[in-house]
Structures are given as structure tokens and as C-alpha cells.
mmCIF file of C-alpha atoms in Angstrom:
data_model
loop_
_atom_site.group_PDB
_atom_site.id
_atom_site.type_symbol
_atom_site.label_atom_id
_atom_site.label_comp_id
_atom_site.label_asym_id
_atom_site.label_seq_id
_atom_site.Cartn_x
_atom_site.Cartn_y
_atom_site.Cartn_z
ATOM 1 C CA UNK S 16 -21.180 -45.028 -9.471
ATOM 2 C CA UNK S 17 -22.405 -44.908 -13.070
ATOM 3 C CA UNK S 18 -23.255 -41.212 -12.664
ATOM 4 C CA UNK S 19 -19.686 -40.496 -11.518
ATOM 5 C CA UNK S 20 -18.226 -42.182 -14.633
ATOM 6 C CA UNK S 21 -20.591 -40.211 -16.869
ATOM 7 C CA UNK S 22 -19.528 -36.972 -15.172
ATOM 8 C CA UNK S 23 -15.823 -37.781 -15.693
ATOM 9 C CA UNK S 24 -16.472 -38.630 -19.357
ATOM 10 C CA UNK S 25 -18.250 -35.310 -19.909
ATOM 11 C CA UNK S 26 -15.399 -33.490 -18.167
ATOM 12 C CA UNK S 27 -12.827 -35.096 -20.494
ATOM 13 C CA UNK S 28 -14.900 -34.259 -23.567
ATOM 14 C CA UNK S 29 -15.364 -30.671 -22.413
ATOM 15 C CA UNK S 30 -11.718 -30.130 -21.446
ATOM 16 C CA UNK S 31 -10.599 -28.801 -24.866
ATOM 17 C CA UNK S 32 -13.420 -26.287 -24.772
ATOM 18 C CA UNK S 33 -12.484 -25.262 -21.230
ATOM 19 C CA UNK S 34 -8.854 -24.902 -22.257
ATOM 20 C CA UNK S 35 -9.782 -22.726 -25.234
ATOM 21 C CA UNK S 36 -11.799 -20.319 -23.134
ATOM 22 C CA UNK S 37 -9.233 -20.131 -20.309
ATOM 23 C CA UNK S 38 -7.267 -16.895 -20.000
ATOM 24 C CA UNK S 39 -5.633 -14.709 -17.369
ATOM 25 C CA UNK S 40 -3.795 -11.399 -17.178
ATOM 26 C CA UNK S 41 -1.465 -9.549 -14.826
ATOM 27 C CA UNK S 42 0.648 -6.413 -14.607
ATOM 28 C CA UNK S 43 4.275 -7.121 -15.453
ATOM 29 C CA UNK S 44 5.646 -3.574 -15.178
ATOM 30 C CA UNK S 45 4.081 -0.124 -15.038
ATOM 31 C CA UNK S 46 3.948 -0.121 -18.872
ATOM 32 C CA UNK S 47 3.330 -3.814 -19.549
ATOM 33 C CA UNK S 48 0.466 -6.295 -19.227
ATOM 34 C CA UNK S 49 0.960 -10.035 -19.578
ATOM 35 C CA UNK S 50 -1.935 -12.201 -20.757
ATOM 36 C CA UNK S 51 -2.095 -15.975 -21.084
ATOM 37 C CA UNK S 52 -4.388 -17.576 -23.650
ATOM 38 C CA UNK S 53 -4.051 -21.152 -22.398
ATOM 39 C CA UNK S 54 -3.438 -22.367 -25.978
ATOM 40 C CA UNK S 55 -0.924 -21.502 -28.726
ATOM 41 C CA UNK S 56 -2.059 -18.551 -30.855
ATOM 42 C CA UNK S 57 -0.921 -17.485 -34.313
ATOM 43 C CA UNK S 58 2.094 -15.170 -34.199
ATOM 44 C CA UNK S 59 0.890 -12.990 -37.072
ATOM 45 C CA UNK S 60 -2.382 -12.374 -35.250
ATOM 46 C CA UNK S 61 -0.708 -11.676 -31.887
ATOM 47 C CA UNK S 62 1.824 -9.178 -33.314
ATOM 48 C CA UNK S 63 -0.987 -7.035 -34.773
ATOM 49 C CA UNK S 64 -1.688 -4.373 -32.102
ATOM 50 C CA UNK S 65 -5.048 -3.572 -33.711
ATOM 51 C CA UNK S 66 -6.331 -6.909 -32.430
ATOM 52 C CA UNK S 67 -6.157 -5.643 -28.836
ATOM 53 C CA UNK S 68 -8.328 -3.047 -27.139
ATOM 54 C CA UNK S 69 -7.283 -1.957 -23.633
ATOM 55 C CA UNK S 70 -9.077 0.361 -21.210
ATOM 56 C CA UNK S 71 -9.604 0.978 -17.517
ATOM 57 C CA UNK S 72 -12.766 -0.724 -16.307
ATOM 58 C CA UNK S 73 -14.220 2.500 -14.789
ATOM 59 C CA UNK S 74 -13.600 4.393 -18.105
ATOM 60 C CA UNK S 75 -14.374 2.025 -21.002
ATOM 61 C CA UNK S 76 -14.536 4.895 -23.517
ATOM 62 C CA UNK S 77 -10.890 5.905 -22.980
ATOM 63 C CA UNK S 78 -8.677 3.426 -24.814
ATOM 64 C CA UNK S 79 -5.013 2.850 -23.965
ATOM 65 C CA UNK S 80 -2.858 2.553 -27.085
ATOM 66 C CA UNK S 81 -0.839 -0.661 -27.394
ATOM 67 C CA UNK S 82 2.668 0.108 -28.672
ATOM 68 C CA UNK S 83 3.852 -3.454 -29.347
ATOM 69 C CA UNK S 84 3.187 -7.101 -28.506
ATOM 70 C CA UNK S 85 5.743 -9.781 -27.640
ATOM 71 C CA UNK S 86 4.847 -13.477 -27.843
ATOM 72 C CA UNK S 87 6.715 -16.197 -25.951
ATOM 73 C CA UNK S 88 8.299 -19.197 -27.676
ATOM 74 C CA UNK S 89 5.287 -21.418 -26.900
ATOM 75 C CA UNK S 90 2.933 -18.774 -28.362
ATOM 76 C CA UNK S 91 0.749 -19.050 -25.246
ATOM 77 C CA UNK S 92 1.674 -15.871 -23.367
ATOM 78 C CA UNK S 93 1.734 -12.355 -24.819
ATOM 79 C CA UNK S 94 3.171 -9.183 -23.289
ATOM 80 C CA UNK S 95 1.415 -5.962 -24.293
ATOM 81 C CA UNK S 96 3.613 -2.852 -24.082
ATOM 82 C CA UNK S 97 2.303 0.701 -23.743
ATOM 83 C CA UNK S 98 3.788 4.173 -24.248
ATOM 84 C CA UNK S 99 2.184 5.576 -21.101
ATOM 85 C CA UNK S 100 2.444 4.233 -17.561
ATOM 86 C CA UNK S 101 -0.588 2.296 -16.346
ATOM 87 C CA UNK S 102 -2.529 2.974 -13.172
ATOM 88 C CA UNK S 103 -1.558 -0.160 -11.255
ATOM 89 C CA UNK S 104 -4.159 0.463 -8.562
ATOM 90 C CA UNK S 105 -6.977 0.298 -11.112
ATOM 91 C CA UNK S 106 -8.518 -2.632 -13.002
ATOM 92 C CA UNK S 107 -7.958 -2.913 -16.755
ATOM 93 C CA UNK S 108 -9.853 -4.838 -19.403
ATOM 94 C CA UNK S 109 -7.997 -6.313 -22.386
ATOM 95 C CA UNK S 110 -10.188 -7.301 -25.326
ATOM 96 C CA UNK S 111 -8.548 -9.707 -27.782
ATOM 97 C CA UNK S 112 -10.483 -9.586 -31.059
ATOM 98 C CA UNK S 113 -10.985 -12.744 -33.139
ATOM 99 C CA UNK S 114 -8.291 -14.844 -31.465
ATOM 100 C CA UNK S 115 -6.594 -17.041 -34.063
ATOM 101 C CA UNK S 116 -5.029 -20.419 -33.230
ATOM 102 C CA UNK S 117 -3.635 -22.822 -35.847
ATOM 103 C CA UNK S 118 -5.438 -20.845 -38.542
ATOM 104 C CA UNK S 119 -8.752 -21.214 -36.730
ATOM 105 C CA UNK S 120 -10.652 -18.158 -35.452
ATOM 106 C CA UNK S 121 -11.861 -18.816 -31.904
ATOM 107 C CA UNK S 122 -13.706 -15.562 -31.317
ATOM 108 C CA UNK S 123 -13.040 -12.586 -29.050
ATOM 109 C CA UNK S 124 -11.953 -12.819 -25.415
ATOM 110 C CA UNK S 125 -11.708 -10.514 -22.435
ATOM 111 C CA UNK S 126 -8.960 -10.447 -19.808
ATOM 112 C CA UNK S 127 -9.449 -8.627 -16.515
ATOM 113 C CA UNK S 128 -6.161 -7.347 -15.131
ATOM 114 C CA UNK S 129 -5.699 -6.032 -11.605
ATOM 115 C CA UNK S 130 -3.411 -6.477 -8.643
ATOM 116 C CA UNK S 131 -4.322 -9.124 -6.100
ATOM 117 C CA UNK S 132 -5.562 -8.021 -2.694
ATOM 118 C CA UNK S 133 -2.385 -9.279 -1.031
ATOM 119 C CA UNK S 134 -0.218 -7.305 -3.469
ATOM 120 C CA UNK S 135 -2.199 -4.129 -2.830
ATOM 121 C CA UNK S 136 -2.113 -4.438 0.966
ATOM 122 C CA UNK S 137 1.537 -5.504 1.158
ATOM 123 C CA UNK S 138 2.559 -2.679 -1.179
ATOM 124 C CA UNK S 139 0.563 -0.222 0.914
ATOM 125 C CA UNK S 140 2.236 -1.481 4.102
ATOM 126 C CA UNK S 141 5.733 -1.036 2.677
ATOM 127 C CA UNK S 142 4.836 2.357 1.224
ATOM 128 C CA UNK S 143 3.657 3.670 4.593
ATOM 129 C CA UNK S 144 6.692 2.210 6.395
ATOM 130 C CA UNK S 145 9.491 3.164 4.005
ATOM 131 C CA UNK S 146 8.558 4.997 0.802
ATOM 132 C CA UNK S 147 6.205 7.460 2.526
ATOM 133 C CA UNK S 148 7.780 7.337 5.987
ATOM 134 C CA UNK S 149 6.080 10.235 7.755
ATOM 135 C CA UNK S 150 9.178 11.297 9.693
ATOM 136 C CA UNK S 151 11.965 10.993 7.125
ATOM 137 C CA UNK S 152 10.057 11.850 3.926
ATOM 138 C CA UNK S 153 7.195 14.090 5.104
ATOM 139 C CA UNK S 154 8.845 15.520 8.258
ATOM 140 C CA UNK S 155 5.739 15.080 10.412
ATOM 141 C CA UNK S 156 5.598 14.214 14.108
ATOM 142 C CA UNK S 157 9.003 15.777 14.839
ATOM 143 C CA UNK S 158 7.978 17.037 18.295
ATOM 144 C CA UNK S 159 7.548 13.543 19.741
ATOM 145 C CA UNK S 160 10.315 12.198 17.507
ATOM 146 C CA UNK S 161 13.003 14.438 19.009
ATOM 147 C CA UNK S 162 11.520 14.447 22.502
ATOM 148 C CA UNK S 163 11.367 10.687 23.114
ATOM 149 C CA UNK S 164 14.236 9.383 20.960
ATOM 150 C CA UNK S 165 17.005 9.939 23.517
ATOM 151 C CA UNK S 166 16.850 6.380 24.876
ATOM 152 C CA UNK S 167 16.004 3.156 23.042
ATOM 153 C CA UNK S 168 13.805 1.938 25.904
ATOM 154 C CA UNK S 169 11.462 4.927 25.766
ATOM 155 C CA UNK S 170 11.634 5.007 21.955
ATOM 156 C CA UNK S 171 10.421 1.410 21.724
ATOM 157 C CA UNK S 172 7.666 2.071 24.277
ATOM 158 C CA UNK S 173 6.456 5.147 22.423
ATOM 159 C CA UNK S 174 6.693 3.324 19.081
ATOM 160 C CA UNK S 175 4.467 0.478 20.282
ATOM 161 C CA UNK S 176 2.020 2.879 21.950
ATOM 162 C CA UNK S 177 1.912 5.102 18.882
ATOM 163 C CA UNK S 178 1.329 2.150 16.536
ATOM 164 C CA UNK S 179 -1.481 0.801 18.714
ATOM 165 C CA UNK S 180 -3.254 4.170 18.829
ATOM 166 C CA UNK S 181 -2.640 4.661 15.099
ATOM 167 C CA UNK S 182 -4.196 1.343 14.064
ATOM 168 C CA UNK S 183 -7.242 1.680 16.313
ATOM 169 C CA UNK S 184 -7.897 5.313 15.407
ATOM 170 C CA UNK S 185 -7.423 4.612 11.675
ATOM 171 C CA UNK S 186 -10.057 1.881 11.510
ATOM 172 C CA UNK S 187 -12.535 3.657 13.808
ATOM 173 C CA UNK S 188 -12.070 6.963 11.958
ATOM 174 C CA UNK S 189 -12.678 5.152 8.665
ATOM 175 C CA UNK S 190 -15.925 3.658 9.987
ATOM 176 C CA UNK S 191 -17.151 7.020 11.325
ATOM 177 C CA UNK S 192 -16.251 8.808 8.101
ATOM 178 C CA UNK S 193 -17.767 6.166 5.806
ATOM 179 C CA UNK S 194 -20.989 5.371 7.636
ATOM 180 C CA UNK S 195 -21.696 8.655 9.448
ATOM 181 C CA UNK S 196 -19.965 11.745 8.082
ATOM 182 C CA UNK S 197 -20.075 10.926 4.374
ATOM 183 C CA UNK S 198 -23.527 9.384 4.610
ATOM 184 C CA UNK S 199 -24.888 12.548 6.270
ATOM 185 C CA UNK S 200 -22.795 14.909 4.082
ATOM 186 C CA UNK S 201 -20.858 16.161 7.109
ATOM 187 C CA UNK S 202 -17.387 15.776 5.597
ATOM 188 C CA UNK S 203 -16.356 19.220 6.880
ATOM 189 C CA UNK S 204 -16.437 17.863 10.459
ATOM 190 C CA UNK S 205 -13.899 15.101 9.833
ATOM 191 C CA UNK S 206 -10.929 16.870 11.474
ATOM 192 C CA UNK S 207 -12.886 17.475 14.684
ATOM 193 C CA UNK S 208 -14.235 13.919 14.712
ATOM 194 C CA UNK S 209 -10.792 12.430 14.042
ATOM 195 C CA UNK S 210 -9.204 14.456 16.865
ATOM 196 C CA UNK S 211 -11.951 13.296 19.226
ATOM 197 C CA UNK S 212 -11.456 9.665 18.179
ATOM 198 C CA UNK S 213 -7.696 9.851 18.750
ATOM 199 C CA UNK S 214 -8.201 11.592 22.113
ATOM 200 C CA UNK S 215 -10.410 8.739 23.324
ATOM 201 C CA UNK S 216 -7.794 6.110 22.470
ATOM 202 C CA UNK S 217 -4.953 8.182 23.947
ATOM 203 C CA UNK S 218 -6.884 8.549 27.191
ATOM 204 C CA UNK S 219 -7.488 4.793 27.253
ATOM 205 C CA UNK S 220 -3.776 4.084 26.673
ATOM 206 C CA UNK S 221 -2.883 6.690 29.317
ATOM 207 C CA UNK S 222 -5.051 4.931 31.906
ATOM 208 C CA UNK S 223 -3.749 1.455 31.009
ATOM 209 C CA UNK S 224 -0.077 2.511 31.058
ATOM 210 C CA UNK S 225 -0.530 4.278 34.382
ATOM 211 C CA UNK S 226 -1.669 0.980 35.925
ATOM 212 C CA UNK S 227 0.405 -1.568 33.976
ATOM 213 C CA UNK S 228 3.763 0.192 33.490
ATOM 214 C CA UNK S 229 4.149 3.309 35.686
ATOM 215 C CA UNK S 230 7.860 3.573 34.785
ATOM 216 C CA UNK S 231 7.175 3.861 31.046
ATOM 217 C CA UNK S 232 4.261 6.190 31.750
ATOM 218 C CA UNK S 233 6.591 8.503 33.679
ATOM 219 C CA UNK S 234 9.230 8.395 30.929
ATOM 220 C CA UNK S 235 6.750 9.234 28.170
ATOM 221 C CA UNK S 236 5.356 12.070 30.252
ATOM 222 C CA UNK S 237 3.731 14.916 28.331
ATOM 223 C CA UNK S 238 4.535 13.321 24.967
ATOM 224 C CA UNK S 239 1.824 10.725 25.517
ATOM 225 C CA UNK S 240 -0.753 13.510 25.663
ATOM 226 C CA UNK S 241 0.774 15.144 22.576
ATOM 227 C CA UNK S 242 -0.184 12.069 20.519
ATOM 228 C CA UNK S 243 -3.712 13.497 20.481
ATOM 229 C CA UNK S 244 -2.706 16.385 18.208
ATOM 230 C CA UNK S 245 0.286 14.726 16.549
ATOM 231 C CA UNK S 246 0.590 15.444 12.825
ATOM 232 C CA UNK S 247 0.954 11.788 11.828
ATOM 233 C CA UNK S 248 -1.898 10.504 13.968
ATOM 234 C CA UNK S 249 -4.206 12.992 12.213
ATOM 235 C CA UNK S 250 -2.648 12.678 8.756
ATOM 236 C CA UNK S 251 -3.419 8.959 8.449
ATOM 237 C CA UNK S 252 -7.245 9.202 8.875
ATOM 238 C CA UNK S 253 -7.295 12.270 6.601
ATOM 239 C CA UNK S 254 -5.312 10.467 3.889
ATOM 240 C CA UNK S 255 -7.538 7.403 4.257
ATOM 241 C CA UNK S 256 -10.562 9.616 3.637
ATOM 242 C CA UNK S 257 -9.021 11.559 0.742
ATOM 243 C CA UNK S 258 -7.767 8.417 -1.014
ATOM 244 C CA UNK S 259 -11.063 6.548 -0.484
ATOM 245 C CA UNK S 260 -9.339 3.590 1.164
ATOM 246 C CA UNK S 261 -11.454 0.655 2.261
ATOM 247 C CA UNK S 262 -11.464 -0.923 5.722
ATOM 248 C CA UNK S 263 -8.481 -3.241 5.178
ATOM 249 C CA UNK S 264 -6.515 -0.568 3.321
ATOM 250 C CA UNK S 265 -7.100 1.939 6.132
ATOM 251 C CA UNK S 266 -6.044 -0.648 8.716
ATOM 252 C CA UNK S 267 -2.856 -1.583 6.828
ATOM 253 C CA UNK S 268 -1.971 2.045 6.078
ATOM 254 C CA UNK S 269 -2.351 2.909 9.767
ATOM 255 C CA UNK S 270 -0.237 -0.101 10.761
ATOM 256 C CA UNK S 271 2.462 0.808 8.237
ATOM 257 C CA UNK S 272 2.553 4.437 9.360
ATOM 258 C CA UNK S 273 2.828 3.389 13.013
ATOM 259 C CA UNK S 274 5.559 0.827 12.357
ATOM 260 C CA UNK S 275 7.398 3.355 10.174
ATOM 261 C CA UNK S 276 7.312 5.869 13.023
ATOM 262 C CA UNK S 277 8.531 3.198 15.468
ATOM 263 C CA UNK S 278 11.419 2.319 13.128
ATOM 264 C CA UNK S 279 12.379 5.991 12.848
ATOM 265 C CA UNK S 280 12.283 6.364 16.635
ATOM 266 C CA UNK S 281 14.424 3.275 17.231
ATOM 267 C CA UNK S 282 17.021 4.254 14.616
ATOM 268 C CA UNK S 283 17.289 7.762 16.028
ATOM 269 C CA UNK S 284 17.510 6.561 19.642
ATOM 270 C CA UNK S 285 20.267 4.090 18.728
ATOM 271 C CA UNK S 286 22.358 6.869 17.180
ATOM 272 C CA UNK S 287 21.699 9.393 19.958
ATOM 273 C CA UNK S 288 22.844 6.930 22.615
ATOM 274 C CA UNK S 289 26.125 6.571 20.713
ATOM 275 C CA UNK S 290 26.433 10.343 20.316
ATOM 276 C CA UNK S 291 26.433 10.759 24.098
ATOM 277 C CA UNK S 292 29.823 9.024 24.148
ATOM 278 C CA UNK S 293 31.154 10.803 21.056
ATOM 279 C CA UNK S 294 33.182 14.009 20.956
ATOM 280 C CA UNK S 295 30.539 16.313 19.539
ATOM 281 C CA UNK S 296 31.441 20.030 19.262
ATOM 282 C CA UNK S 297 29.723 22.098 21.942
ATOM 283 C CA UNK S 298 27.705 24.063 19.369
ATOM 284 C CA UNK S 299 26.247 20.813 17.969
ATOM 285 C CA UNK S 300 25.358 19.068 21.225
ATOM 286 C CA UNK S 301 21.707 18.225 21.825
ATOM 287 C CA UNK S 302 19.135 19.069 19.151
ATOM 288 C CA UNK S 303 21.559 20.486 16.520
ATOM 289 C CA UNK S 304 23.356 17.166 16.030
ATOM 290 C CA UNK S 305 19.984 15.383 16.216
ATOM 291 C CA UNK S 306 18.761 17.462 13.262
ATOM 292 C CA UNK S 307 21.931 16.607 11.318
ATOM 293 C CA UNK S 308 21.419 12.882 11.954
ATOM 294 C CA UNK S 309 17.749 13.155 10.952
ATOM 295 C CA UNK S 310 18.788 14.778 7.681
ATOM 296 C CA UNK S 311 21.171 11.906 6.949
ATOM 297 C CA UNK S 312 18.420 9.372 7.673
ATOM 298 C CA UNK S 313 16.080 11.332 5.388
ATOM 299 C CA UNK S 314 18.633 11.139 2.562
ATOM 300 C CA UNK S 315 18.893 7.385 3.071
ATOM 301 C CA UNK S 316 15.098 6.942 2.995
ATOM 302 C CA UNK S 317 14.902 8.918 -0.255
ATOM 303 C CA UNK S 318 16.495 5.855 -1.813
ATOM 304 C CA UNK S 319 13.139 4.080 -1.418
ATOM 305 C CA UNK S 320 11.433 6.654 -3.687
ATOM 306 C CA UNK S 321 9.850 4.990 -6.695
ATOM 307 C CA UNK S 322 10.321 1.520 -5.207
ATOM 308 C CA UNK S 323 7.896 -1.024 -6.674
ATOM 309 C CA UNK S 324 7.592 -4.465 -5.083
ATOM 310 C CA UNK S 325 5.113 -6.002 -7.541
#
């Protein structure tokens, strides 16, 4: 019991020291970093940009010039503004030189600024679904898109199947590329390996669908086999490799791409079912009007360009 009271007493005594050394940082915008000192700092010191040194952690020799500094009314939080946009996917180090508080110099401090893992993964998911939608912004996978989007029922079935194959192939392809191909310097074989990986999963889905849901299997028909060489299903593992995504990033990117494709399929199928009852000119019936509708959807999805959630 006595030891517990001694520990609490030491904690109270040490609390001012802990408070003085506390500090955190975060991206506020693409050209701003917000840092919190935990204690009030002198305004004259904070407004001097020469007191701050900022650089990306991988490149400590390349400094990022601070344009101005804004201090909040409590003089605890400062916002550093830059002329150039920051790389929000990287980690930055902010060095505050000779921090001054109430006329007392407390010494230099470092703030490590980077996005949280949840922010990165959630942003990646939304990017793959909307901002980089493979159908409406990159125009990939159009063969299956136009072939299976005539009815909502088949569109939903293909969307779920496609997403399942996409997620599984993305994570397995990442593992093969990271631990086999790159380790053995066989990067040039990645396209062949990725096609083989996708083919295995498509064959597995083919067998399962044939037994579990013969009706959906019949409706999907040849398009199920075409997943093997679909542009999107191959683009995702290739982009994962080129962008050096980790396991979770590859998984989330594959999930986002699959869900984005499913959304595109469902939207298109909903419109095409309505078009069957509409008075469409004879020259536009079938694929011509489908291309027009796709173009309108593409224009709408361009509105997501440059979208930043965090």
C-alpha cells in the first residue's frame, strides 16, 4: 500500500515534466501541418519560421520550407503552412528548435507527422471505389460490364463474384510477389503468375456456383470465364506491386476495386432495365444507348476527382 502511495506521489511530481515533453502532430490540409506542444509557447518564438525544420523521414537532407506559422489563442497549437503540397502518404519530421515558454527555453523537440493506419486504409478504399473507379474513370473491364449489366439480378451476382475473386487474388498475388518473385528477382514473371492465380480462383468459383446456384451460373455464362483475363482483375495486383502496397493495403485496394465494379454494374443494370420500357430511337437501341449512359456516369464520377477525406 505504501509503495502505491509513493508511486502516485512520484507521478504527481513528474507530471509537469511529462506535460512539457508531450507533443503531437497531424496533417491538417495538403499544405498544412498542425502540432500541439501541450503547454503555452511564446508567440514571438512560434511566429519565427526559422525555428522550425521540416523534412520527410526517408529524406532528412531535403528540407521543406515553412511559409508561415499560425498560433491558436491558447498558444498551445501551431499550424505550419507550406508553399508546396505535402506527400500525405509519407511521414514527416518537424523539429522545433529551442522551444520557448513564458520566457524559458525548454530545448528542442521533434514531432512525427503521418496519417493513421485507419485513415490510409479508409482513404484507399474510397479511392478504389469512387475516385479511381476502374469502369467510369479508367474504362477497364467494359466487356463484362456491358455483357452482364442488362439485369440487376445478374449484375449483383457478377459484382459479388467479381469482388470475391478480386480480394482473394489481390492478397495471394501480393504474397507471391513479395515473398517469391521479388525475393528471387523474378519480377518479369508477375503477369503470368497473376493470371495463373486469378485462373485458380475463377475455376474454384466456377465449380462452387455450378453446385450452389446453377441458375446464376447459367446467367453469367462465358463472362465468368472472362474474369480470368479481365483488365481490372489483372490491374489490381499489378498496381499493388508497382505502388509497393503492404498486405492490408493490397487487401483493401482489391476490396475497393471489386465493390466499385459492383456499384458500376448495379447502376448500369438499373438504368438499362428502365431503358427497355423507354422510347429509344432504333439507331440507339442496345449497346449505343448503353455507351451514352456509361459516358454520363463517367462524367458524374469525375466529380470525385481530387476528393480528400482526411
